[in-house]
């Protein structure tokens, strides 16, 4: 099946060698997952132990899975929907299940993108100190509000969604991609500055310890589940996206090395975000349970306090939120594009109609997440006891993605054989971590995935406790 209209079609020619591939994949990978999601999960799930588990998973599991996906894409030259089926007919539904993930993620991704837009706007008009004075109250008031127009999350969600949709419609994603590859290093430098400032606050040292030193008493099956879900999310794996990226990679590019670079970049940004936020939680709130367990709001209540404490904090904060906005936008574009091209491929509506239809769908589903924390009717509905945003996040990251990952391992490890990947990797050089790869795909990953899935079901039924 041709990948008609797929985002990468336009970028295929722009993958000028290895670096083009690495930058494009990193543009999709680096986003809110690194800056917003990673720190709050690390804070919630035991700090150092979460970081350790995450890093171990990234270099073993994440490496193996991303490598497998990119290799499948490069070998079959198909996007995920066709690729799995080409390897083995019985596995073709896997492509479809995987593609459901972006459709679940993109609505709430745009809600968070809207929060970032709002914070950027407020910082830009000089409200840094005002927000920091009551950061918790401000944030809670904002996400629960149904009040004045610009004070509630809906218009911001809409702005971010429309921005994303316009980029997709106008096909300017390539331009955005270019801008963002230029801005990404700026984000890294700025993050280092802010992280340095954060860790030198009085009282922050406890937070540095909490974040960097693993405390094994905080370890649980849920730590692994949360870290694994985060890994999939952050690296854009277990949803077929990397297969598509792989399908546009040149045969002579070093696959193994490219994967290593993407992983390193993605993990480094997540690590830095944690270093910006977690020590600051200790500096400003003493690191008590409720502050660490703040969840999705953590970045939004912590960072304004950091900026308010800084010389030129208003300016630095504005710049920071702008850069995060860009990182979020490139990821959101790649998510929305994926959904649009699937719809277009199946329904043959043409890009414009497909984009409009998908945007309406995203708006409808996203509204649930947008108002899910409020006191209205939507806020009162709590699927499995969670607010909508947390529910969709859980459904995609902790349920569907582990299932897709599991069957990908079975397909490669046991049905086609790992040679299908090894041979592809060896086309462009020696496969240095071949044994690790085989061991992961055939044994360790599938066993861990089953264990993790079972424990997640148990957790939901109330037999296990999430996090710390
Ligand atoms: N990996 C992105 C992030 O960290 C999210 C994303 C997932 C983007 C899937 C594209 C595809 O924010």
CSV table of C-alpha atoms and ligand atoms in Angstrom, one decimal:
chain,number,residue,atom,x,y,z
A,1,UNK,CA,0.0,0.0,0.0
A,2,UNK,CA,1.5,3.4,-0.9
A,3,UNK,CA,1.7,5.9,2.0
A,4,UNK,CA,-0.5,8.4,0.2
A,5,UNK,CA,-0.4,11.8,1.7
A,6,UNK,CA,1.6,10.8,4.7
A,7,UNK,CA,3.7,13.4,6.4
A,8,UNK,CA,6.9,11.6,5.6
A,9,UNK,CA,6.2,11.6,1.9
A,10,UNK,CA,7.1,15.2,1.7
A,11,UNK,CA,10.0,14.7,3.9
A,12,UNK,CA,11.4,11.7,2.2
A,13,UNK,CA,13.4,13.8,-0.2
A,14,UNK,CA,14.5,15.9,2.8
A,15,UNK,CA,16.1,13.1,4.6
A,16,UNK,CA,19.4,14.2,3.4
A,17,UNK,CA,21.4,11.4,4.9
A,18,UNK,CA,21.5,10.2,8.4
A,19,UNK,CA,21.3,13.5,10.1
A,20,UNK,CA,18.0,14.4,8.3
A,21,UNK,CA,16.5,11.2,9.6
A,22,UNK,CA,17.7,11.7,13.1
A,23,UNK,CA,16.4,15.3,13.2
A,24,UNK,CA,13.0,14.5,11.8
A,25,UNK,CA,12.5,11.6,14.2
A,26,UNK,CA,13.8,13.7,17.1
A,27,UNK,CA,11.4,16.5,16.2
A,28,UNK,CA,8.5,14.1,16.6
A,29,UNK,CA,9.9,12.5,19.7
A,30,UNK,CA,10.8,15.6,21.7
A,31,UNK,CA,7.7,17.3,22.9
A,32,UNK,CA,5.5,17.6,25.9
A,33,UNK,CA,6.3,14.0,26.8
A,34,UNK,CA,9.8,15.0,27.8
A,35,UNK,CA,9.1,18.4,29.4
A,36,UNK,CA,5.7,18.1,30.9
A,37,UNK,CA,5.1,14.3,31.4
A,38,UNK,CA,8.4,13.0,32.4
A,39,UNK,CA,9.0,15.3,35.4
A,40,UNK,CA,5.6,14.7,37.0
A,41,UNK,CA,5.8,11.0,36.6
A,42,UNK,CA,9.3,10.9,38.0
A,43,UNK,CA,8.1,13.1,41.0
A,44,UNK,CA,5.1,10.8,41.5
A,45,UNK,CA,6.8,7.5,41.1
A,46,UNK,CA,9.7,7.6,43.5
A,47,UNK,CA,12.3,10.0,41.8
A,48,UNK,CA,15.6,8.3,41.5
A,49,UNK,CA,14.2,4.8,41.1
A,50,UNK,CA,11.9,6.0,38.3
A,51,UNK,CA,14.9,7.6,36.6
A,52,UNK,CA,17.0,4.5,36.9
A,53,UNK,CA,14.2,2.2,35.6
A,54,UNK,CA,13.5,4.6,32.8
A,55,UNK,CA,17.2,4.7,31.7
A,56,UNK,CA,17.6,0.9,31.9
A,57,UNK,CA,14.4,0.5,29.8
A,58,UNK,CA,15.5,3.1,27.3
A,59,UNK,CA,18.8,1.5,26.5
A,60,UNK,CA,17.4,-2.1,26.3
A,61,UNK,CA,13.8,-2.1,25.6
A,62,UNK,CA,13.3,1.2,23.9
A,63,UNK,CA,16.4,0.6,21.8
A,64,UNK,CA,15.2,-2.8,20.6
A,65,UNK,CA,11.7,-1.7,19.9
A,66,UNK,CA,12.6,1.5,18.1
A,67,UNK,CA,15.2,-0.4,16.1
A,68,UNK,CA,12.7,-3.0,15.1
A,69,UNK,CA,10.1,-0.5,14.1
A,70,UNK,CA,12.5,1.6,12.0
A,71,UNK,CA,13.9,-1.5,10.4
A,72,UNK,CA,10.4,-2.8,9.5
A,73,UNK,CA,9.6,0.5,7.9
A,74,UNK,CA,12.9,0.6,6.0
A,75,UNK,CA,12.5,-3.0,4.8
A,76,UNK,CA,8.9,-2.9,3.7
A,77,UNK,CA,8.8,0.7,2.6
A,78,UNK,CA,5.3,0.9,4.0
A,79,UNK,CA,3.7,2.8,6.9
A,80,UNK,CA,2.5,0.7,9.8
A,81,UNK,CA,-1.0,-0.2,8.5
A,82,UNK,CA,0.5,-2.0,5.5
A,83,UNK,CA,3.9,-3.0,7.1
A,84,UNK,CA,2.7,-5.5,9.7
A,85,UNK,CA,0.4,-7.2,7.2
A,86,UNK,CA,3.3,-7.5,4.7
A,87,UNK,CA,5.4,-9.3,7.2
A,88,UNK,CA,2.6,-11.7,8.2
A,89,UNK,CA,-1.0,-11.4,7.2
A,90,UNK,CA,-2.3,-12.4,10.6
A,91,UNK,CA,-0.6,-9.4,12.1
A,92,UNK,CA,-2.2,-6.7,9.9
A,93,UNK,CA,-4.7,-5.6,12.6
A,94,UNK,CA,-1.8,-4.6,14.7
A,95,UNK,CA,-1.1,-1.6,12.4
A,96,UNK,CA,-4.7,-0.5,12.9
A,97,UNK,CA,-4.6,-0.9,16.6
A,98,UNK,CA,-1.3,1.0,16.7
A,99,UNK,CA,-2.7,3.8,14.7
A,100,UNK,CA,-5.6,4.2,17.2
A,101,UNK,CA,-3.0,5.5,19.7
A,102,UNK,CA,-2.3,8.9,18.0
A,103,UNK,CA,-6.0,9.3,17.6
A,104,UNK,CA,-6.4,9.0,21.4
A,105,UNK,CA,-3.3,11.0,22.3
A,106,UNK,CA,-3.7,14.0,20.0
A,107,UNK,CA,-6.9,15.4,21.6
A,108,UNK,CA,-5.5,15.6,25.0
A,109,UNK,CA,-2.1,16.6,23.7
A,110,UNK,CA,-3.7,19.7,22.3
A,111,UNK,CA,-5.3,20.4,25.6
A,112,UNK,CA,-1.9,20.5,27.3
A,113,UNK,CA,-0.5,22.4,24.3
A,114,UNK,CA,-3.3,24.9,25.1
A,115,UNK,CA,-2.1,25.2,28.7
A,116,UNK,CA,1.4,26.0,27.4
A,117,UNK,CA,0.0,28.6,25.1
A,118,UNK,CA,-1.9,30.2,27.9
A,119,UNK,CA,1.2,30.3,30.1
A,120,UNK,CA,3.3,31.7,27.3
A,121,UNK,CA,0.7,34.4,26.7
A,122,UNK,CA,0.5,35.4,30.4
A,123,UNK,CA,4.2,35.5,30.8
A,124,UNK,CA,4.5,37.5,27.6
A,125,UNK,CA,2.2,40.2,29.1
A,126,UNK,CA,4.3,40.3,32.3
A,127,UNK,CA,2.2,38.3,34.7
A,128,UNK,CA,5.1,36.1,35.9
A,129,UNK,CA,5.1,37.3,39.5
A,130,UNK,CA,1.3,37.4,39.8
A,131,UNK,CA,1.1,33.7,38.7
A,132,UNK,CA,4.0,32.7,40.9
A,133,UNK,CA,2.4,34.3,44.0
A,134,UNK,CA,-0.2,31.6,44.1
A,135,UNK,CA,1.0,29.1,41.5
A,136,UNK,CA,-1.2,26.2,42.7
A,137,UNK,CA,-4.3,28.4,43.0
A,138,UNK,CA,-3.7,30.0,39.6
A,139,UNK,CA,-3.3,26.7,37.9
A,140,UNK,CA,-6.2,24.9,39.6
A,141,UNK,CA,-8.4,27.9,39.0
A,142,UNK,CA,-7.4,27.9,35.3
A,143,UNK,CA,-8.1,24.2,34.5
A,144,UNK,CA,-11.3,24.0,36.5
A,145,UNK,CA,-12.7,27.3,35.3
A,146,UNK,CA,-15.7,27.9,33.2
A,147,UNK,CA,-15.4,31.6,33.9
A,148,UNK,CA,-14.3,34.5,31.8
A,149,UNK,CA,-13.4,33.7,28.2
A,150,UNK,CA,-9.6,33.8,28.3
A,151,UNK,CA,-9.5,32.4,31.9
A,152,UNK,CA,-10.7,29.0,31.0
A,153,UNK,CA,-8.8,26.3,29.1
A,154,UNK,CA,-11.1,25.9,26.2
A,155,UNK,CA,-10.0,28.9,24.0
A,156,UNK,CA,-6.4,27.9,24.5
A,157,UNK,CA,-7.0,24.3,23.5
A,158,UNK,CA,-8.8,25.6,20.4
A,159,UNK,CA,-5.9,28.0,19.5
A,160,UNK,CA,-3.4,25.2,19.8
A,161,UNK,CA,-5.5,22.8,17.9
A,162,UNK,CA,-6.2,25.2,15.1
A,163,UNK,CA,-2.5,26.2,14.9
A,164,UNK,CA,-1.7,22.5,14.5
A,165,UNK,CA,-4.5,21.9,12.0
A,166,UNK,CA,-3.5,24.9,9.9
A,167,UNK,CA,0.1,23.7,9.8
A,168,UNK,CA,-1.1,20.3,8.6
A,169,UNK,CA,-3.5,21.8,6.1
A,170,UNK,CA,-1.1,24.3,4.7
A,171,UNK,CA,1.6,21.6,4.5
A,172,UNK,CA,4.0,23.9,6.3
A,173,UNK,CA,5.1,21.2,8.6
A,174,UNK,CA,8.4,21.1,6.8
A,175,UNK,CA,9.0,24.7,7.6
A,176,UNK,CA,8.0,24.2,11.2
A,177,UNK,CA,10.3,21.3,11.3
A,178,UNK,CA,13.2,23.4,10.1
A,179,UNK,CA,12.4,26.2,12.6
A,180,UNK,CA,12.2,23.7,15.4
A,181,UNK,CA,15.5,22.0,14.6
A,182,UNK,CA,17.0,25.4,14.9
A,183,UNK,CA,15.1,26.2,18.1
A,184,UNK,CA,15.8,22.8,19.8
A,185,UNK,CA,19.4,23.6,20.7
A,186,UNK,CA,18.2,26.9,22.2
A,187,UNK,CA,15.7,24.9,24.3
A,188,UNK,CA,18.5,22.7,25.5
A,189,UNK,CA,20.7,25.6,26.5
A,190,UNK,CA,17.9,27.4,28.2
A,191,UNK,CA,16.9,24.2,30.1
A,192,UNK,CA,20.5,23.9,31.3
A,193,UNK,CA,20.4,27.5,32.6
A,194,UNK,CA,17.1,27.0,34.4
A,195,UNK,CA,18.1,23.6,35.8
A,196,UNK,CA,21.2,25.1,37.2
A,197,UNK,CA,19.2,27.9,38.8
A,198,UNK,CA,16.7,25.4,40.2
A,199,UNK,CA,19.2,23.1,41.8
A,200,UNK,CA,21.0,26.0,43.5
A,201,UNK,CA,17.8,27.2,45.3
A,202,UNK,CA,17.9,26.8,49.1
A,203,UNK,CA,16.4,23.5,50.0
A,204,UNK,CA,16.7,22.1,46.4
A,205,UNK,CA,19.5,19.7,47.3
A,206,UNK,CA,17.0,17.3,48.9
A,207,UNK,CA,15.2,17.3,45.6
A,208,UNK,CA,18.4,16.6,43.7
A,209,UNK,CA,18.9,13.6,45.9
A,210,UNK,CA,15.4,12.5,45.5
A,211,UNK,CA,15.7,12.7,41.7
A,212,UNK,CA,19.1,11.2,41.3
A,213,UNK,CA,19.5,8.7,44.1
A,214,UNK,CA,17.4,5.6,43.6
A,215,UNK,CA,15.5,4.6,46.7
A,216,UNK,CA,14.5,1.0,46.3
A,217,UNK,CA,11.7,1.1,48.8
A,218,UNK,CA,9.8,3.2,46.2
A,219,UNK,CA,10.1,0.4,43.6
A,220,UNK,CA,7.0,-1.4,42.5
A,221,UNK,CA,5.5,-3.0,39.4
A,222,UNK,CA,3.8,0.3,38.8
A,223,UNK,CA,7.2,2.1,38.6
A,224,UNK,CA,8.0,-0.2,35.7
A,225,UNK,CA,4.6,0.3,34.1
A,226,UNK,CA,4.8,4.0,34.4
A,227,UNK,CA,8.3,4.2,33.1
A,228,UNK,CA,7.5,1.9,30.2
A,229,UNK,CA,4.4,3.9,29.2
A,230,UNK,CA,6.5,7.0,29.4
A,231,UNK,CA,9.2,5.4,27.2
A,232,UNK,CA,6.7,4.6,24.5
A,233,UNK,CA,5.1,8.0,24.7
A,234,UNK,CA,8.3,10.0,24.7
A,235,UNK,CA,10.0,8.1,21.9
A,236,UNK,CA,6.9,7.9,19.8
A,237,UNK,CA,7.1,4.1,19.7
A,238,UNK,CA,4.5,1.3,19.8
A,239,UNK,CA,2.1,3.2,17.6
A,240,UNK,CA,3.6,2.7,14.2
A,241,UNK,CA,4.9,6.2,13.7
A,242,UNK,CA,8.6,5.1,13.7
A,243,UNK,CA,7.7,2.5,11.0
A,244,UNK,CA,6.7,5.4,8.8
A,245,UNK,CA,9.8,7.3,9.6
A,246,UNK,CA,11.9,4.2,8.8
A,247,UNK,CA,10.2,3.8,5.5
A,248,UNK,CA,11.8,7.0,4.4
A,249,UNK,CA,15.2,6.2,5.6
A,250,UNK,CA,18.0,5.5,3.2
A,251,UNK,CA,19.4,2.0,3.0
A,252,UNK,CA,23.0,3.2,3.5
A,253,UNK,CA,22.3,5.2,6.7
A,254,UNK,CA,23.6,3.6,9.9
A,255,UNK,CA,20.4,2.5,11.6
A,256,UNK,CA,21.8,1.4,14.9
A,257,UNK,CA,23.7,4.6,15.4
A,258,UNK,CA,20.8,6.8,14.4
A,259,UNK,CA,18.5,5.1,16.9
A,260,UNK,CA,21.1,5.7,19.6
A,261,UNK,CA,21.3,9.4,18.8
A,262,UNK,CA,17.5,9.9,18.9
A,263,UNK,CA,17.3,8.1,22.2
A,264,UNK,CA,20.1,10.0,23.7
A,265,UNK,CA,18.7,13.3,22.7
A,266,UNK,CA,15.2,12.5,23.8
A,267,UNK,CA,16.4,11.2,27.2
A,268,UNK,CA,18.7,14.1,27.8
A,269,UNK,CA,15.9,16.6,27.4
A,270,UNK,CA,13.6,14.6,29.7
A,271,UNK,CA,16.4,14.4,32.2
A,272,UNK,CA,17.0,18.1,32.1
A,273,UNK,CA,13.3,18.8,32.5
A,274,UNK,CA,13.3,16.7,35.6
A,275,UNK,CA,16.2,18.6,36.9
A,276,UNK,CA,14.5,21.9,36.4
A,277,UNK,CA,11.3,20.9,38.1
A,278,UNK,CA,11.9,18.3,40.9
A,279,UNK,CA,14.5,20.1,42.9
A,280,UNK,CA,12.3,23.2,42.7
A,281,UNK,CA,9.4,21.3,44.1
A,282,UNK,CA,11.6,20.7,47.2
A,283,UNK,CA,12.8,24.2,47.3
A,284,UNK,CA,9.3,25.7,47.2
A,285,UNK,CA,7.1,23.1,48.9
A,286,UNK,CA,9.4,21.1,51.0
A,287,UNK,CA,8.8,18.0,48.8
A,288,UNK,CA,5.8,16.8,50.7
A,289,UNK,CA,3.7,14.0,49.2
A,290,UNK,CA,1.0,16.3,47.8
A,291,UNK,CA,3.4,18.6,46.0
A,292,UNK,CA,5.2,15.6,44.4
A,293,UNK,CA,2.0,13.9,43.5
A,294,UNK,CA,0.6,17.0,41.7
A,295,UNK,CA,0.4,15.1,38.4
A,296,UNK,CA,-0.2,16.8,35.1
A,297,UNK,CA,-0.1,20.2,36.7
A,298,UNK,CA,3.4,19.9,38.2
A,299,UNK,CA,5.3,21.8,35.5
A,300,UNK,CA,2.8,24.6,35.5
A,301,UNK,CA,2.8,25.2,39.2
A,302,UNK,CA,6.6,24.8,39.7
A,303,UNK,CA,8.2,26.6,36.9
A,304,UNK,CA,6.5,30.0,37.4
A,305,UNK,CA,8.0,30.0,40.9
A,306,UNK,CA,11.4,29.3,39.6
A,307,UNK,CA,11.1,32.1,37.0
A,308,UNK,CA,9.8,34.6,39.5
A,309,UNK,CA,12.9,34.0,41.6
A,310,UNK,CA,15.2,34.6,38.7
A,311,UNK,CA,16.7,37.8,37.5
A,312,UNK,CA,14.9,38.6,34.2
A,313,UNK,CA,12.6,35.7,35.1
A,314,UNK,CA,9.7,37.1,33.2
A,315,UNK,CA,11.6,37.2,30.0
A,316,UNK,CA,13.3,33.8,30.5
A,317,UNK,CA,9.9,32.3,31.3
A,318,UNK,CA,8.3,33.7,28.2
A,319,UNK,CA,11.1,32.4,26.1
A,320,UNK,CA,10.9,29.0,27.8
A,321,UNK,CA,7.2,28.6,27.2
A,322,UNK,CA,7.6,29.7,23.6
A,323,UNK,CA,10.2,27.0,23.0
A,324,UNK,CA,8.1,24.4,24.7
A,325,UNK,CA,5.2,25.5,22.5
A,326,UNK,CA,7.3,24.9,19.4
A,327,UNK,CA,8.4,21.5,20.6
A,328,UNK,CA,4.8,20.6,21.4
A,329,UNK,CA,3.7,21.9,18.0
A,330,UNK,CA,6.1,19.7,16.0
A,331,UNK,CA,4.9,16.7,17.9
A,332,UNK,CA,1.3,17.6,17.6
A,333,UNK,CA,1.7,18.1,13.9
A,334,UNK,CA,3.3,14.7,13.5
A,335,UNK,CA,0.4,13.1,15.6
A,336,UNK,CA,-2.3,14.9,13.6
A,337,UNK,CA,-0.7,14.1,10.3
A,338,UNK,CA,-0.7,10.5,11.1
A,339,UNK,CA,-4.4,10.4,11.9
A,340,UNK,CA,-5.2,12.5,8.8
A,341,UNK,CA,-3.3,10.3,6.5
A,342,UNK,CA,-5.0,7.2,7.9
A,343,UNK,CA,-8.4,8.7,7.4
A,344,UNK,CA,-7.5,9.9,3.9
A,345,UNK,CA,-6.1,6.5,3.0
A,346,UNK,CA,-9.2,4.7,4.1
A,347,UNK,CA,-11.9,7.1,3.2
A,348,UNK,CA,-10.4,8.8,0.2
A,349,UNK,CA,-11.8,12.2,1.3
A,350,UNK,CA,-8.8,14.2,0.2
A,351,UNK,CA,-6.4,15.9,2.5
A,352,UNK,CA,-8.5,19.0,3.1
A,353,UNK,CA,-11.7,17.2,4.1
A,354,UNK,CA,-9.8,14.6,6.1
A,355,UNK,CA,-8.0,17.3,8.0
A,356,UNK,CA,-11.2,19.1,8.8
A,357,UNK,CA,-13.0,15.9,9.9
A,358,UNK,CA,-10.1,14.8,12.1
A,359,UNK,CA,-9.9,18.3,13.6
A,360,UNK,CA,-13.6,18.2,14.5
A,361,UNK,CA,-13.1,14.8,16.1
A,362,UNK,CA,-10.1,16.0,18.0
A,363,UNK,CA,-12.1,19.0,19.2
A,364,UNK,CA,-14.9,16.8,20.4
A,365,UNK,CA,-12.7,14.3,22.2
A,366,UNK,CA,-10.4,17.0,23.5
A,367,UNK,CA,-13.3,18.9,25.0
A,368,UNK,CA,-13.8,16.0,27.4
A,369,UNK,CA,-10.2,16.3,28.6
A,370,UNK,CA,-10.3,20.0,28.6
A,371,UNK,CA,-13.3,20.2,30.9
A,372,UNK,CA,-12.5,17.0,32.8
A,373,UNK,CA,-11.1,18.7,35.8
A,374,UNK,CA,-13.9,21.2,36.1
A,375,UNK,CA,-17.0,21.2,38.3
A,376,UNK,CA,-19.4,20.8,35.4
A,377,UNK,CA,-21.1,17.6,34.1
A,378,UNK,CA,-18.0,16.5,32.2
A,379,UNK,CA,-15.9,16.9,35.3
A,380,UNK,CA,-18.3,14.7,37.2
A,381,UNK,CA,-17.8,11.8,34.9
A,382,UNK,CA,-14.8,9.8,36.0
A,383,UNK,CA,-14.0,6.8,33.8
A,384,UNK,CA,-12.3,4.2,36.1
A,385,UNK,CA,-12.1,7.0,38.7
A,386,UNK,CA,-9.9,9.2,36.5
A,387,UNK,CA,-10.4,12.6,35.0
A,388,UNK,CA,-10.8,12.3,31.2
A,389,UNK,CA,-7.3,13.5,30.4
A,390,UNK,CA,-5.7,11.0,32.8
A,391,UNK,CA,-8.0,8.3,31.5
A,392,UNK,CA,-7.0,8.8,27.8
A,393,UNK,CA,-3.4,9.0,28.9
A,394,UNK,CA,-3.7,5.8,30.8
A,395,UNK,CA,-5.6,4.0,28.0
A,396,UNK,CA,-3.0,4.8,25.4
A,397,UNK,CA,0.2,4.6,27.3
A,398,UNK,CA,-0.5,1.8,29.8
A,399,UNK,CA,-2.9,-0.4,27.9
A,400,UNK,CA,-2.8,-0.1,24.1
A,401,UNK,CA,0.9,0.6,23.6
A,402,UNK,CA,2.1,-2.3,25.8
A,403,UNK,CA,-0.2,-4.5,23.7
A,404,UNK,CA,1.1,-3.3,20.4
A,405,UNK,CA,4.7,-3.6,21.7
A,406,UNK,CA,4.0,-7.2,22.9
A,407,UNK,CA,2.7,-8.3,19.5
A,408,UNK,CA,5.5,-6.5,17.7
A,409,UNK,CA,7.9,-8.6,19.8
A,410,UNK,CA,6.1,-11.8,19.1
A,411,UNK,CA,6.0,-11.0,15.3
A,412,UNK,CA,9.7,-10.2,15.1
A,413,UNK,CA,11.0,-12.6,17.7
A,414,UNK,CA,8.9,-15.7,16.9
A,415,UNK,CA,7.0,-15.4,13.6
A,416,UNK,CA,9.3,-13.7,11.1
A,417,UNK,CA,12.5,-14.3,13.1
A,418,UNK,CA,14.9,-11.6,14.3
A,419,UNK,CA,17.0,-11.9,11.1
A,420,UNK,CA,14.5,-9.7,9.3
A,421,UNK,CA,15.7,-6.8,11.5
A,422,UNK,CA,19.3,-7.9,11.8
A,423,UNK,CA,19.7,-8.2,8.0
A,424,UNK,CA,18.2,-4.8,7.5
A,425,UNK,CA,20.6,-3.3,10.1
A,426,UNK,CA,23.6,-5.0,8.7
A,427,UNK,CA,22.9,-3.5,5.3
A,428,UNK,CA,24.6,-0.4,6.5
A,429,UNK,CA,27.2,-1.7,8.9
A,430,UNK,CA,27.8,-4.1,11.7
A,431,UNK,CA,25.1,-4.7,14.2
A,432,UNK,CA,26.9,-4.1,17.5
A,433,UNK,CA,24.1,-4.8,19.9
A,434,UNK,CA,22.6,-7.8,18.0
A,435,UNK,CA,22.6,-10.2,20.9
A,436,UNK,CA,21.0,-7.7,23.2
A,437,UNK,CA,18.4,-7.0,20.6
A,438,UNK,CA,17.6,-10.7,20.1
A,439,UNK,CA,17.4,-11.4,23.8
A,440,UNK,CA,15.1,-8.4,24.4
A,441,UNK,CA,12.7,-9.0,21.5
A,442,UNK,CA,12.4,-12.7,22.0
A,443,UNK,CA,12.4,-13.1,25.8
A,444,UNK,CA,12.8,-10.2,28.1
A,445,UNK,CA,10.5,-7.6,26.5
A,446,UNK,CA,7.5,-9.9,26.0
A,447,UNK,CA,7.7,-11.4,29.5
A,448,UNK,CA,8.0,-7.9,31.1
A,449,UNK,CA,5.2,-6.7,29.0
A,450,UNK,CA,2.8,-9.4,30.2
A,451,UNK,CA,3.9,-8.9,33.8
A,452,UNK,CA,3.4,-5.2,33.4
A,453,UNK,CA,0.0,-5.5,31.8
A,454,UNK,CA,-1.3,-7.9,34.4
A,455,UNK,CA,-0.1,-5.6,37.2
A,456,UNK,CA,-1.7,-2.7,35.5
A,457,UNK,CA,-5.1,-4.5,35.5
A,458,UNK,CA,-4.5,-5.5,39.1
A,459,UNK,CA,-3.7,-1.9,40.0
A,460,UNK,CA,-6.9,-0.7,38.4
A,461,UNK,CA,-8.9,-3.2,40.3
A,462,UNK,CA,-7.3,-1.7,43.4
A,463,UNK,CA,-4.8,-4.5,44.3
A,464,UNK,CA,-1.7,-2.3,43.7
A,465,UNK,CA,-0.9,1.2,44.5
A,466,UNK,CA,0.4,3.6,41.9
A,467,UNK,CA,3.7,5.3,42.4
A,468,UNK,CA,5.3,6.1,45.7
B,1,LIG,N1,6.9,11.8,21.6
B,1,LIG,C1,6.1,13.0,21.7
B,1,LIG,C2,6.4,13.7,23.0
B,1,LIG,O1,7.3,13.3,23.7
B,1,LIG,C3,4.7,12.7,21.6
B,1,LIG,C4,4.4,12.0,20.4
B,1,LIG,C5,3.9,10.7,20.4
B,1,LIG,C6,4.5,12.7,19.2
B,1,LIG,C7,3.7,10.1,19.2
B,1,LIG,C8,4.3,12.0,18.0
B,1,LIG,C9,3.9,10.8,18.0
B,1,LIG,O2,5.8,14.7,23.3
